[in-house]
mmCIF file of C-alpha atoms in Angstrom:
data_model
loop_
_atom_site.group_PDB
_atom_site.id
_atom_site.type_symbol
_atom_site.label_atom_id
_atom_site.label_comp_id
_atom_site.label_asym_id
_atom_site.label_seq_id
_atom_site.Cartn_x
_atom_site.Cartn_y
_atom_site.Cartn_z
ATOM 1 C CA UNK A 1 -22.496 -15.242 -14.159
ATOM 2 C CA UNK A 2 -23.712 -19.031 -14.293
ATOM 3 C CA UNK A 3 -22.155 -20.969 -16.143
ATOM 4 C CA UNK A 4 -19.945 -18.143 -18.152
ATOM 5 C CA UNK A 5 -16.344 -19.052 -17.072
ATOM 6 C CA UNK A 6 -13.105 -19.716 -18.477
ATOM 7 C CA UNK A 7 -11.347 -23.891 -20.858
ATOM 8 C CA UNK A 8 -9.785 -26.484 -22.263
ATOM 9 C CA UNK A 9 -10.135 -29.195 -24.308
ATOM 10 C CA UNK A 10 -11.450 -32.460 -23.755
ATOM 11 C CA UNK A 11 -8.605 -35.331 -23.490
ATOM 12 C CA UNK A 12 -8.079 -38.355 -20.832
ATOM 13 C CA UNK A 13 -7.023 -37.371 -17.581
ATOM 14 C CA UNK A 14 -3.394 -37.933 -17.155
ATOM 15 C CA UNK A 15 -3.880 -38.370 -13.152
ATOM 16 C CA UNK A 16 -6.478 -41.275 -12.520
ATOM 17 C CA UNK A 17 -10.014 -40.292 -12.023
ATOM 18 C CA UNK A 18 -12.514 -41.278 -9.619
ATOM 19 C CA UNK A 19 -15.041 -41.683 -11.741
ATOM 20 C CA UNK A 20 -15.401 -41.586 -16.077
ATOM 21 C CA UNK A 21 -18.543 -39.830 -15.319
ATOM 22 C CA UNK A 22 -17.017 -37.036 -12.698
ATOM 23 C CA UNK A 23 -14.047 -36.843 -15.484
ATOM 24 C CA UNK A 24 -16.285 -36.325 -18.051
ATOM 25 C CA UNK A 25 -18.356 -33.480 -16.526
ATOM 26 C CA UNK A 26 -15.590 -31.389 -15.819
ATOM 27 C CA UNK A 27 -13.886 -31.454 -19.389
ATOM 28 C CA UNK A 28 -17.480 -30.690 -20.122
ATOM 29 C CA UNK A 29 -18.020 -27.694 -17.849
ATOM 30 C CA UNK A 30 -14.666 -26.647 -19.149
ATOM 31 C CA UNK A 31 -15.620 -25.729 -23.032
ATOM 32 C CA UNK A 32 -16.396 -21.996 -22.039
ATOM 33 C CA UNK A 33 -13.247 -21.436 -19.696
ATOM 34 C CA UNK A 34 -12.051 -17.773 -19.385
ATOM 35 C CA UNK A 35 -8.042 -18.607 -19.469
ATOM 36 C CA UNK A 36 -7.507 -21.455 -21.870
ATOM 37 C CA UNK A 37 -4.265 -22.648 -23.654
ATOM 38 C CA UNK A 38 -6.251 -22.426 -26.740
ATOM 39 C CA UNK A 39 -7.325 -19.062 -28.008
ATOM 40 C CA UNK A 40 -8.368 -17.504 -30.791
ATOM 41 C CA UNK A 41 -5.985 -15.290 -32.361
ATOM 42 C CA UNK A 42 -8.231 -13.160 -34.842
ATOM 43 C CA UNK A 43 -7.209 -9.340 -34.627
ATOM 44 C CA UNK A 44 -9.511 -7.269 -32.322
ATOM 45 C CA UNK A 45 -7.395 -4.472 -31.773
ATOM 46 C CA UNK A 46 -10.008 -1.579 -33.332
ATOM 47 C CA UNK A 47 -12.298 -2.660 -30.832
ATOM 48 C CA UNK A 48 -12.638 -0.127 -28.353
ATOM 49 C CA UNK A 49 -12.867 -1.855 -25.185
ATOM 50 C CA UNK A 50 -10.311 -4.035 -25.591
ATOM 51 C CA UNK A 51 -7.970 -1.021 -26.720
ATOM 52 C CA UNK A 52 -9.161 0.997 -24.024
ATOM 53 C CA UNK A 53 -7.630 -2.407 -21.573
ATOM 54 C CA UNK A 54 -4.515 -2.099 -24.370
ATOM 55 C CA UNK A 55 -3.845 1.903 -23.014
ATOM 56 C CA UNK A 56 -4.328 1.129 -18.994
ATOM 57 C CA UNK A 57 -1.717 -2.126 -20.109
ATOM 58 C CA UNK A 58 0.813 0.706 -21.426
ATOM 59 C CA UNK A 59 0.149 3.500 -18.337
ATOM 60 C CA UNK A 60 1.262 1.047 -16.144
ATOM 61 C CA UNK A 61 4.326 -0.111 -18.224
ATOM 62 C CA UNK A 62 3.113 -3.372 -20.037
ATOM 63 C CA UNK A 63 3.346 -3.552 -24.101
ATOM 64 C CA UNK A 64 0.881 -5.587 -24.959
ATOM 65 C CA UNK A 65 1.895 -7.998 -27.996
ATOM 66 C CA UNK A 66 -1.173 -9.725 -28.680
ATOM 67 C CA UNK A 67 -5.018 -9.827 -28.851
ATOM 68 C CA UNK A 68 -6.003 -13.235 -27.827
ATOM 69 C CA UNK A 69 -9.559 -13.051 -27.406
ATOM 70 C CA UNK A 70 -10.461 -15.375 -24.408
ATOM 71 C CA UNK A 71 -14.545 -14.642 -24.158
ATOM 72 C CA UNK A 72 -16.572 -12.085 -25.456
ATOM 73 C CA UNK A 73 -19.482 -12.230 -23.630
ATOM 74 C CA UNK A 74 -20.974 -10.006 -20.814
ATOM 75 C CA UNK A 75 -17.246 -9.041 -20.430
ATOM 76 C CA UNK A 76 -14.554 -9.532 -22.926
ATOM 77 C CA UNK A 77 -11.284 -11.256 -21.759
ATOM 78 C CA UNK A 78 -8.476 -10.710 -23.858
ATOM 79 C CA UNK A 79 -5.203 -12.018 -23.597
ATOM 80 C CA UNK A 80 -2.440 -8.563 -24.303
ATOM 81 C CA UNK A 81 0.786 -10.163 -23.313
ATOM 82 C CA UNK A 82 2.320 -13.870 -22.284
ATOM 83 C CA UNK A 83 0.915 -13.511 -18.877
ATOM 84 C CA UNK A 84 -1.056 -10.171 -18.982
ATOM 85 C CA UNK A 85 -5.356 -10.789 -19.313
ATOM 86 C CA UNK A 86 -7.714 -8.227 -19.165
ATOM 87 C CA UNK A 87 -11.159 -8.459 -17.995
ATOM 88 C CA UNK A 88 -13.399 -5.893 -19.968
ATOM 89 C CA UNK A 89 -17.124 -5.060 -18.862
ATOM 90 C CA UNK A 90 -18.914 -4.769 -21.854
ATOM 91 C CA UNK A 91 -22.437 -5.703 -21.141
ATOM 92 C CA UNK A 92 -23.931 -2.218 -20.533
ATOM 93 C CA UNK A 93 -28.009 -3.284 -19.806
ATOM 94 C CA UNK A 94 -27.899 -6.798 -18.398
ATOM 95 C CA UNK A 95 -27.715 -8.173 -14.991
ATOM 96 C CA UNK A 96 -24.051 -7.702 -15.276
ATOM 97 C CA UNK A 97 -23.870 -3.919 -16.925
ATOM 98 C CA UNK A 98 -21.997 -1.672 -14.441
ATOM 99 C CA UNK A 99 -18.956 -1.765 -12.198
ATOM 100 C CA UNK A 100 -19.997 -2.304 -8.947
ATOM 101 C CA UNK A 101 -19.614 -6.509 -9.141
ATOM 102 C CA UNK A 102 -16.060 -5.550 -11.014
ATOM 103 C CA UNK A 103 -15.037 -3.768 -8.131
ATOM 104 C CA UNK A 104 -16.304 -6.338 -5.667
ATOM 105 C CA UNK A 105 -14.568 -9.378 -7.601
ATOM 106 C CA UNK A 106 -11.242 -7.254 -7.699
ATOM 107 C CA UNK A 107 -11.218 -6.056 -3.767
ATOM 108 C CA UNK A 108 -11.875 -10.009 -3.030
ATOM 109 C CA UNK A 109 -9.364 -11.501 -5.237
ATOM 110 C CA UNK A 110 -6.885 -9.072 -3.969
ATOM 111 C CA UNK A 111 -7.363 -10.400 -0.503
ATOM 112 C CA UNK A 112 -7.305 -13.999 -1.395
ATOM 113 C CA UNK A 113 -4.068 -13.206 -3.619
ATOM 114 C CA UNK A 114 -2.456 -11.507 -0.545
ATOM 115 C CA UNK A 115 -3.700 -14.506 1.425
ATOM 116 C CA UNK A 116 -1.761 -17.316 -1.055
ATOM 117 C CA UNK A 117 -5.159 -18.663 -1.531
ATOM 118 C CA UNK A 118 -5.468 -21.318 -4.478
ATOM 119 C CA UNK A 119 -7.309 -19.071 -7.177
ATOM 120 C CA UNK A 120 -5.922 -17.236 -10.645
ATOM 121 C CA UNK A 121 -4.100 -14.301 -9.439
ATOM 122 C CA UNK A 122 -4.511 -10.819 -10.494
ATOM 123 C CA UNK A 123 -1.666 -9.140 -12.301
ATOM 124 C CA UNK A 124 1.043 -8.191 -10.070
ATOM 125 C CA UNK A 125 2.392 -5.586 -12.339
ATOM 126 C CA UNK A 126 -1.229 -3.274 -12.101
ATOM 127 C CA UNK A 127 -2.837 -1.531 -9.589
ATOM 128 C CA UNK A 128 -5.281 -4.093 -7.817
ATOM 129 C CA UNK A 129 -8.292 -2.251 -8.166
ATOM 130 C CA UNK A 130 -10.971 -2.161 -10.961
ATOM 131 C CA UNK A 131 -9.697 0.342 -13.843
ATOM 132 C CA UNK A 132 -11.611 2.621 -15.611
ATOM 133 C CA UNK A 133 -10.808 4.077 -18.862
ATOM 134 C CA UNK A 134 -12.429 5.693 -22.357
ATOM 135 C CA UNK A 135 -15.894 4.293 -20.448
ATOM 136 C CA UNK A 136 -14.841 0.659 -19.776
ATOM 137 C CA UNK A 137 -14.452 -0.893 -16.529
ATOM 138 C CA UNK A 138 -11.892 -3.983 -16.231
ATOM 139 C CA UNK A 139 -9.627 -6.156 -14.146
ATOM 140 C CA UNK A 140 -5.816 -7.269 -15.231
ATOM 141 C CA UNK A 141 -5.173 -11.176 -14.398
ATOM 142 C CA UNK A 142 -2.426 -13.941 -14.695
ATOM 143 C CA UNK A 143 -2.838 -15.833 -17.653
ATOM 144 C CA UNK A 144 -2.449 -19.508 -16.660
ATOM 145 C CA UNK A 145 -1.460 -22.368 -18.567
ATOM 146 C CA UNK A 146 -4.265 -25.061 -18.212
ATOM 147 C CA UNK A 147 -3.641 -28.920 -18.358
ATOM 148 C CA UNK A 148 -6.104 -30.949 -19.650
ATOM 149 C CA UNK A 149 -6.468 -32.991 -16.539
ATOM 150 C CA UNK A 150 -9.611 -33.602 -14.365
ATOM 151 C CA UNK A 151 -9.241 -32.144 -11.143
ATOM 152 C CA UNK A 152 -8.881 -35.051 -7.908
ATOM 153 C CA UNK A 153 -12.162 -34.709 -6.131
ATOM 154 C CA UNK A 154 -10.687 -34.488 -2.904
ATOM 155 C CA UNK A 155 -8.422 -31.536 -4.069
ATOM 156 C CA UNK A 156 -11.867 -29.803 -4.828
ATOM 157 C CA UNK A 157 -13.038 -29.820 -1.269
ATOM 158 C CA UNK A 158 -9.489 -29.099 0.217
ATOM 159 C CA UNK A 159 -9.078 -26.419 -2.138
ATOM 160 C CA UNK A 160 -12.314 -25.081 -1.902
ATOM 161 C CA UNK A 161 -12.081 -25.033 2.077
ATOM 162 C CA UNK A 162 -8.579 -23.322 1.652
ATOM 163 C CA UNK A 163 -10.782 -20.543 -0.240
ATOM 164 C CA UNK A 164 -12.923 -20.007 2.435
ATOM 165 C CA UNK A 165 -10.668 -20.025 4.899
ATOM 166 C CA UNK A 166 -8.826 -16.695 2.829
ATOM 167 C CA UNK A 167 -12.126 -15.577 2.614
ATOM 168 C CA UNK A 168 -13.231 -15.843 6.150
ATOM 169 C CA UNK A 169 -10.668 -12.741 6.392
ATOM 170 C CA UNK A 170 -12.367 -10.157 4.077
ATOM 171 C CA UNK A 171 -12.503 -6.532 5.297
ATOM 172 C CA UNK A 172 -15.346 -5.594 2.729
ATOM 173 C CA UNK A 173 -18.656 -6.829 4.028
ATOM 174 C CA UNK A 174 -20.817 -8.879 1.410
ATOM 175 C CA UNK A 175 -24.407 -9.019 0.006
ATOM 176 C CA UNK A 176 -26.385 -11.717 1.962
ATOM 177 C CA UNK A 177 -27.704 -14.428 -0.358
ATOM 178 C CA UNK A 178 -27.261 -12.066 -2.859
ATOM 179 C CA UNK A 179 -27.256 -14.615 -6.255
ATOM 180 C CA UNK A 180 -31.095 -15.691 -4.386
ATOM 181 C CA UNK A 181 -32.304 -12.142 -3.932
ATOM 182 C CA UNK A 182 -31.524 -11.487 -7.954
ATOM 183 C CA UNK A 183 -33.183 -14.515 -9.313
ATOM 184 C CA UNK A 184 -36.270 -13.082 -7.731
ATOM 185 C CA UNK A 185 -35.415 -10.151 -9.614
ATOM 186 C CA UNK A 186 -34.546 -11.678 -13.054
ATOM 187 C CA UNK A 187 -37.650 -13.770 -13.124
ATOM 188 C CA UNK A 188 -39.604 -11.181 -13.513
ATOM 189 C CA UNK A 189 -37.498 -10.131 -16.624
ATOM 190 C CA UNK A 190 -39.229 -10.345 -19.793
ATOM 191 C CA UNK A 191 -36.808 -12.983 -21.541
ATOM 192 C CA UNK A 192 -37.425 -15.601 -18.166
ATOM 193 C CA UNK A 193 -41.295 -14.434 -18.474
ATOM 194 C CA UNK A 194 -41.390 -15.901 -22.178
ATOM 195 C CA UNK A 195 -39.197 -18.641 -21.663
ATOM 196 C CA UNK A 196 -40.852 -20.651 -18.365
ATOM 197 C CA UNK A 197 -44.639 -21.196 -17.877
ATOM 198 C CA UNK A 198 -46.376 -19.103 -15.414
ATOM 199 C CA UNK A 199 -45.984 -22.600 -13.657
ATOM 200 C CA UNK A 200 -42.410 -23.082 -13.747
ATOM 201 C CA UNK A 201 -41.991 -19.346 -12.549
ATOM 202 C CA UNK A 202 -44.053 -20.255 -9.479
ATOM 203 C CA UNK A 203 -42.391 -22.999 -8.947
ATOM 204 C CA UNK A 204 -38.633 -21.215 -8.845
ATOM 205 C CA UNK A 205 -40.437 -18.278 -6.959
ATOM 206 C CA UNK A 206 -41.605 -20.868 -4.046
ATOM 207 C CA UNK A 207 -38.044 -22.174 -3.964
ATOM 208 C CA UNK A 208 -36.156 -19.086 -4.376
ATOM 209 C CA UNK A 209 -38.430 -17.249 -1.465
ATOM 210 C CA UNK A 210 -38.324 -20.506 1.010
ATOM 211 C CA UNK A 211 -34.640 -20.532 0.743
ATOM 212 C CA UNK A 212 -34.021 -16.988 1.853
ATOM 213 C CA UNK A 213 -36.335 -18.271 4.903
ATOM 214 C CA UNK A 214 -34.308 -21.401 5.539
ATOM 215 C CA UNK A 215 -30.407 -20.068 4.926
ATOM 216 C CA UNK A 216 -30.620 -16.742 6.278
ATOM 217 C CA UNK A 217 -30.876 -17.308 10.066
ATOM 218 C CA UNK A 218 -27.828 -19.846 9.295
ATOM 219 C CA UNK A 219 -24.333 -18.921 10.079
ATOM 220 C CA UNK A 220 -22.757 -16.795 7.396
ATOM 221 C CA UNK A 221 -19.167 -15.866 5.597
ATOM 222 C CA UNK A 222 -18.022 -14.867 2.220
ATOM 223 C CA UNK A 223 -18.852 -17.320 -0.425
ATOM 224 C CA UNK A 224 -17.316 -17.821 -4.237
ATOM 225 C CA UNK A 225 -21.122 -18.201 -4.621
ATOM 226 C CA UNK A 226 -20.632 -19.638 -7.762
ATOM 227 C CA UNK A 227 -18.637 -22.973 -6.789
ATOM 228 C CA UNK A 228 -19.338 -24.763 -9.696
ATOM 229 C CA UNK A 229 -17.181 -27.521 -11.483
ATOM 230 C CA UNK A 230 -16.751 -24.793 -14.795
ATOM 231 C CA UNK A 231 -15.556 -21.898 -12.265
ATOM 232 C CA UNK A 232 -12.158 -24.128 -11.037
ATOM 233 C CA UNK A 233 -8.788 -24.944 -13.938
ATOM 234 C CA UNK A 234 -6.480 -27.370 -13.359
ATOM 235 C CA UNK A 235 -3.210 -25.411 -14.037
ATOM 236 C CA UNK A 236 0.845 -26.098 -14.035
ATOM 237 C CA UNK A 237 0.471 -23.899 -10.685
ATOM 238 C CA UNK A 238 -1.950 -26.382 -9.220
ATOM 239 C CA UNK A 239 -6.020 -26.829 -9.170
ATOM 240 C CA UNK A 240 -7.257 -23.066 -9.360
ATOM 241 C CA UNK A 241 -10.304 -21.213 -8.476
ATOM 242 C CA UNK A 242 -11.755 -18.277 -10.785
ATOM 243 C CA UNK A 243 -14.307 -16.142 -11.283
ATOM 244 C CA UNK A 244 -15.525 -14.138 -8.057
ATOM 245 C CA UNK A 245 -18.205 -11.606 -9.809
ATOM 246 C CA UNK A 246 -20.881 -13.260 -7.577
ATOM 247 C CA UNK A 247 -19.480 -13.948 -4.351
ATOM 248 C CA UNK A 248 -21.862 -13.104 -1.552
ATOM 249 C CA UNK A 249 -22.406 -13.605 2.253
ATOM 250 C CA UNK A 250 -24.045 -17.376 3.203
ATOM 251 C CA UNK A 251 -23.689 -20.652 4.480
ATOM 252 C CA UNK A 252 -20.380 -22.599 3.616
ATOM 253 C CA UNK A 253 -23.083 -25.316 2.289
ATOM 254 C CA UNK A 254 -23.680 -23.087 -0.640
ATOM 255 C CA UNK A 255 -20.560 -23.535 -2.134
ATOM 256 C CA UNK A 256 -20.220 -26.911 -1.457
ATOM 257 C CA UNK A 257 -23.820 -27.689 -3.159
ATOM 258 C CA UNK A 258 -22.874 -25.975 -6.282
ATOM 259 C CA UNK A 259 -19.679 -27.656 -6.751
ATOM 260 C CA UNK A 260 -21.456 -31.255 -6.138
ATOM 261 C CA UNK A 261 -24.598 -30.316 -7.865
ATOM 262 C CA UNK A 262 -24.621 -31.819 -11.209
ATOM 263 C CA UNK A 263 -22.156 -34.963 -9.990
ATOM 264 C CA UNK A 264 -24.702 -36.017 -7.648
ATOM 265 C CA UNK A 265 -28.359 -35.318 -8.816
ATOM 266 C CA UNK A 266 -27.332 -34.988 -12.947
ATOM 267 C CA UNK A 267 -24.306 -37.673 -12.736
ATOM 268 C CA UNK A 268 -24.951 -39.228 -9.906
ATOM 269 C CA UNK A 269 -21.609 -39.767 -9.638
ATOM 270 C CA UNK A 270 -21.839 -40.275 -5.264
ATOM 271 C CA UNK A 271 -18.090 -41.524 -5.179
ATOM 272 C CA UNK A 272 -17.149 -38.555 -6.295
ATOM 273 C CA UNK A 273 -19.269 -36.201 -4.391
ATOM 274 C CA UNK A 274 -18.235 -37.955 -1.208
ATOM 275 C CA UNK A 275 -14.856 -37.235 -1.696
ATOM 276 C CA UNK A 276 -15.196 -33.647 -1.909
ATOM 277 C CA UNK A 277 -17.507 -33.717 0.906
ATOM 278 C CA UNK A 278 -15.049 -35.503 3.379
ATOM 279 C CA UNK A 279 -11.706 -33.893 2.088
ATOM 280 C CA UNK A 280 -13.503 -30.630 3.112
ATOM 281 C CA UNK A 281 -14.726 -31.668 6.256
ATOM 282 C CA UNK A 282 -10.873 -33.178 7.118
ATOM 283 C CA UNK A 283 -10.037 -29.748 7.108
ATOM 284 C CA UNK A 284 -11.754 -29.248 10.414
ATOM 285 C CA UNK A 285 -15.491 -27.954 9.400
ATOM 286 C CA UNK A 286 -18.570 -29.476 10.288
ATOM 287 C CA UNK A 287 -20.910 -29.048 7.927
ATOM 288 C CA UNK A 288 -25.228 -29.285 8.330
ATOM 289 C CA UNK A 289 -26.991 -31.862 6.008
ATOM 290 C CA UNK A 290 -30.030 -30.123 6.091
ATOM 291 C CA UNK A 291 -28.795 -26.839 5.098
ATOM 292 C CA UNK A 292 -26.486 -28.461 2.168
ATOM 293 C CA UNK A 293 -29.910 -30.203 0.998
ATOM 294 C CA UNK A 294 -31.634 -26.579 0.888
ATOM 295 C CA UNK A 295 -28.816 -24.837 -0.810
ATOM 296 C CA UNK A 296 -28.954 -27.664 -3.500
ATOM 297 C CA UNK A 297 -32.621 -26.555 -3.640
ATOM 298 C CA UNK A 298 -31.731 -22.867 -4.106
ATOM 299 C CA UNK A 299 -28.899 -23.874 -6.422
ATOM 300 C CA UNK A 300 -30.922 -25.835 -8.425
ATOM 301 C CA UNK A 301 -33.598 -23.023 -8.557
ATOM 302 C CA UNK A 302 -31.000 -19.899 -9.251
ATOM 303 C CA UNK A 303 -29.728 -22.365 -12.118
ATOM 304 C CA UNK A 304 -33.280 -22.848 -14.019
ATOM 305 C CA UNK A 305 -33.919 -19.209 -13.573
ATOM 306 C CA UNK A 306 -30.860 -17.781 -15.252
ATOM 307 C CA UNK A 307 -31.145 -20.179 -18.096
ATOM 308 C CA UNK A 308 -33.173 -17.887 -20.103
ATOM 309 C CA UNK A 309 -30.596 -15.163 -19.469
ATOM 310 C CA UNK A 310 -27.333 -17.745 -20.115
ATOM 311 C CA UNK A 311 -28.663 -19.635 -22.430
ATOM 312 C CA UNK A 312 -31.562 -17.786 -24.770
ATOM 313 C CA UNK A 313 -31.437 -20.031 -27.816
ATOM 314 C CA UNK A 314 -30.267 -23.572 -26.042
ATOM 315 C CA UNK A 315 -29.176 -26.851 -27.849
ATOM 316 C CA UNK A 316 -31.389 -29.864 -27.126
ATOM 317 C CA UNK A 317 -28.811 -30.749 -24.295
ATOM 318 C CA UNK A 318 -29.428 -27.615 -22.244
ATOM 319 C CA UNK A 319 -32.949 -28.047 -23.070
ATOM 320 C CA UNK A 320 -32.797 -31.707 -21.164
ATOM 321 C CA UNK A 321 -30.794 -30.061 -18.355
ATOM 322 C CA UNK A 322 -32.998 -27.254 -17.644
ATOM 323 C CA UNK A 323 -36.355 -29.724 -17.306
ATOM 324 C CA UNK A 324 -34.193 -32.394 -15.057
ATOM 325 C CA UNK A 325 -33.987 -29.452 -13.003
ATOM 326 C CA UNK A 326 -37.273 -27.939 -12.540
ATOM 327 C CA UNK A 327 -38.338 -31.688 -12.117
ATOM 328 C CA UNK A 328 -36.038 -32.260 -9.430
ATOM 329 C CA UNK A 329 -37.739 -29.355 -8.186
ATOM 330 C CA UNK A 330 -41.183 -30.314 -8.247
ATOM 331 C CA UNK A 331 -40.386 -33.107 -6.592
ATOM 332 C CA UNK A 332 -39.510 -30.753 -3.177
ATOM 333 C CA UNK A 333 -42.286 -29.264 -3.395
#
């Protein structure tokens, strides 16, 4: 979910930047990355989910040699071989407990494997489908090696655009704004409830519910849906996109207002964003200013609700975030 998503570690750029502030956001956003170069090699082979991944590894003919935990979260990711990860759904009564997102997330990075988009590949050497075993659901992926190199901002729009072209393709139909209609949802979870004043829920309510207004008569495809800056790895293979549990049907804006979000209102890093914004638009999109200035709305609104869930016990930086947010917020009221 937000902000949960694979990393590496912070060190200058080896390719110029465009901006220190745009290089220092994403070596930021990349401290929680699913496939880093630097793991943590403490022994979790007793734990039942991960050997339950360790068994489906062996079925299909792999021998896994490690246990490299990666993130142990709502899933744990666990590195069994040089270039064999599993994905493990472990969360079992959050917003992410069962296998229907799995599923989803595996069908579409299937497709945009088969279509050579730019994104971390599933394993070839497994059945692309989500596996089921001793109770767990999970995914088997490429590990990647990671540089630690900020990403050129106008390889983020190209790449980005190359994505949705893949995903223009998809058999499997989508949710519609499907990360909007579960904030509505998860505000009225008891964590967010205690968290936000009844004021700051209204506030994300009003935004939430006048964005499904506003995008939905728009022109829709699939989406990442979760385009932000933590979600794409510079790799030795190229700049690489990850983590497709919440892709949904919506306007292309969406994705392009998460990815830009915290350069231009938190950074306001504006060389930067531009970039991105006119190396996607070279590749022969239009896109609408009005509906990119909603969807950083809605983005900004789905981000302040699922802090509570993300982030229950957050460090004074979060803490700052979070109220930039809602007061970029009240100003659109």
């Amino acid at each position: 979910m937000l902000g949960i998503a694979p990393a590496s570690g912070e060190q200058k750029p080896s390719t110029a930047p465009s901006s220190v502030a745009f290089s220092a956001l994403f070596h930021s956003l990349q401290q929680k990355r699913l496939f880093s170069p630097r793991t943590n090699r403490h022994s979790r082979a007793m734990n039942p989910a991960i050997r339950a991944a360790q068994e489906v590894a062996l079925h299909h003919g792999m021998t896994p040699d490690r246990c490299d935990i990666l993130q142990d979260a709502h899933t744990v990711v666990v590195r069994l071989t040089d270039d064999l990860v599993a994905r493990i759904v472990t969360d079992t009564t959050g917003p992410r407990s069962g296998t229907t997102w799995l599923q989803r997330e595996t069908a579409i990075a299937a497709h945009l494997t088969r279509q050579g988009a730019p994104i971390i590949p599933l394993h070839p050497n497994l059945p692309p489908v989500a596996h089921l075993h001793q109770g767990y659901a999970m995914n088997f992926w490429t590990y990647v090696t990671a540089l630690p190199t900020a990403p050129d901002p106008d390889i983020i729009g190209r790449t980005l655009h190359e994505c949705h072209r893949a995903l223009a393709s998809l058999p499997e139909p989508l949710p519609t704004l499907a990360i909007v209609e579960e904030s509505l949802t998860i505000l009225e979870q008891a964590e967010v409830q205690q968290a936000l004043t009844p004021a700051e829920i209204d506030l994300l309510s009003h935004h939430l519910r006048c964005s499904l207004q506003a995008l939905g008569p728009l022109p829709h495809q699939a989406l990442h849906g979760d385009a932000h800056m933590g979600n794409l790895l510079m790799t030795t293979r190229g700049l690489l996109w990850t983590d497709w549990e919440d892709a949904f049907s919506g306007p292309i804006e969406w994705d392009i207002a998460s990815v830009i979000w915290n350069a231009q209102i938190l950074e306001e890093d504006h060389d930067s964003v531009e970039k991105i914004l006119t190396s996607y638009q070279q590749q022969g999109v239009e896109m609408d200013p009005e509906a990119l200035q909603q969807c950083l709305i809605a983005r900004a609104a789905v981000m302040s609700t699922w802090y509570p869930i993300l982030y229950p016990q957050p460090n004074p930086d979060r803490q700052r975030k979070l109220q930039q947010r809602l007061e970029w917020l009240k100003e659109r009221v």
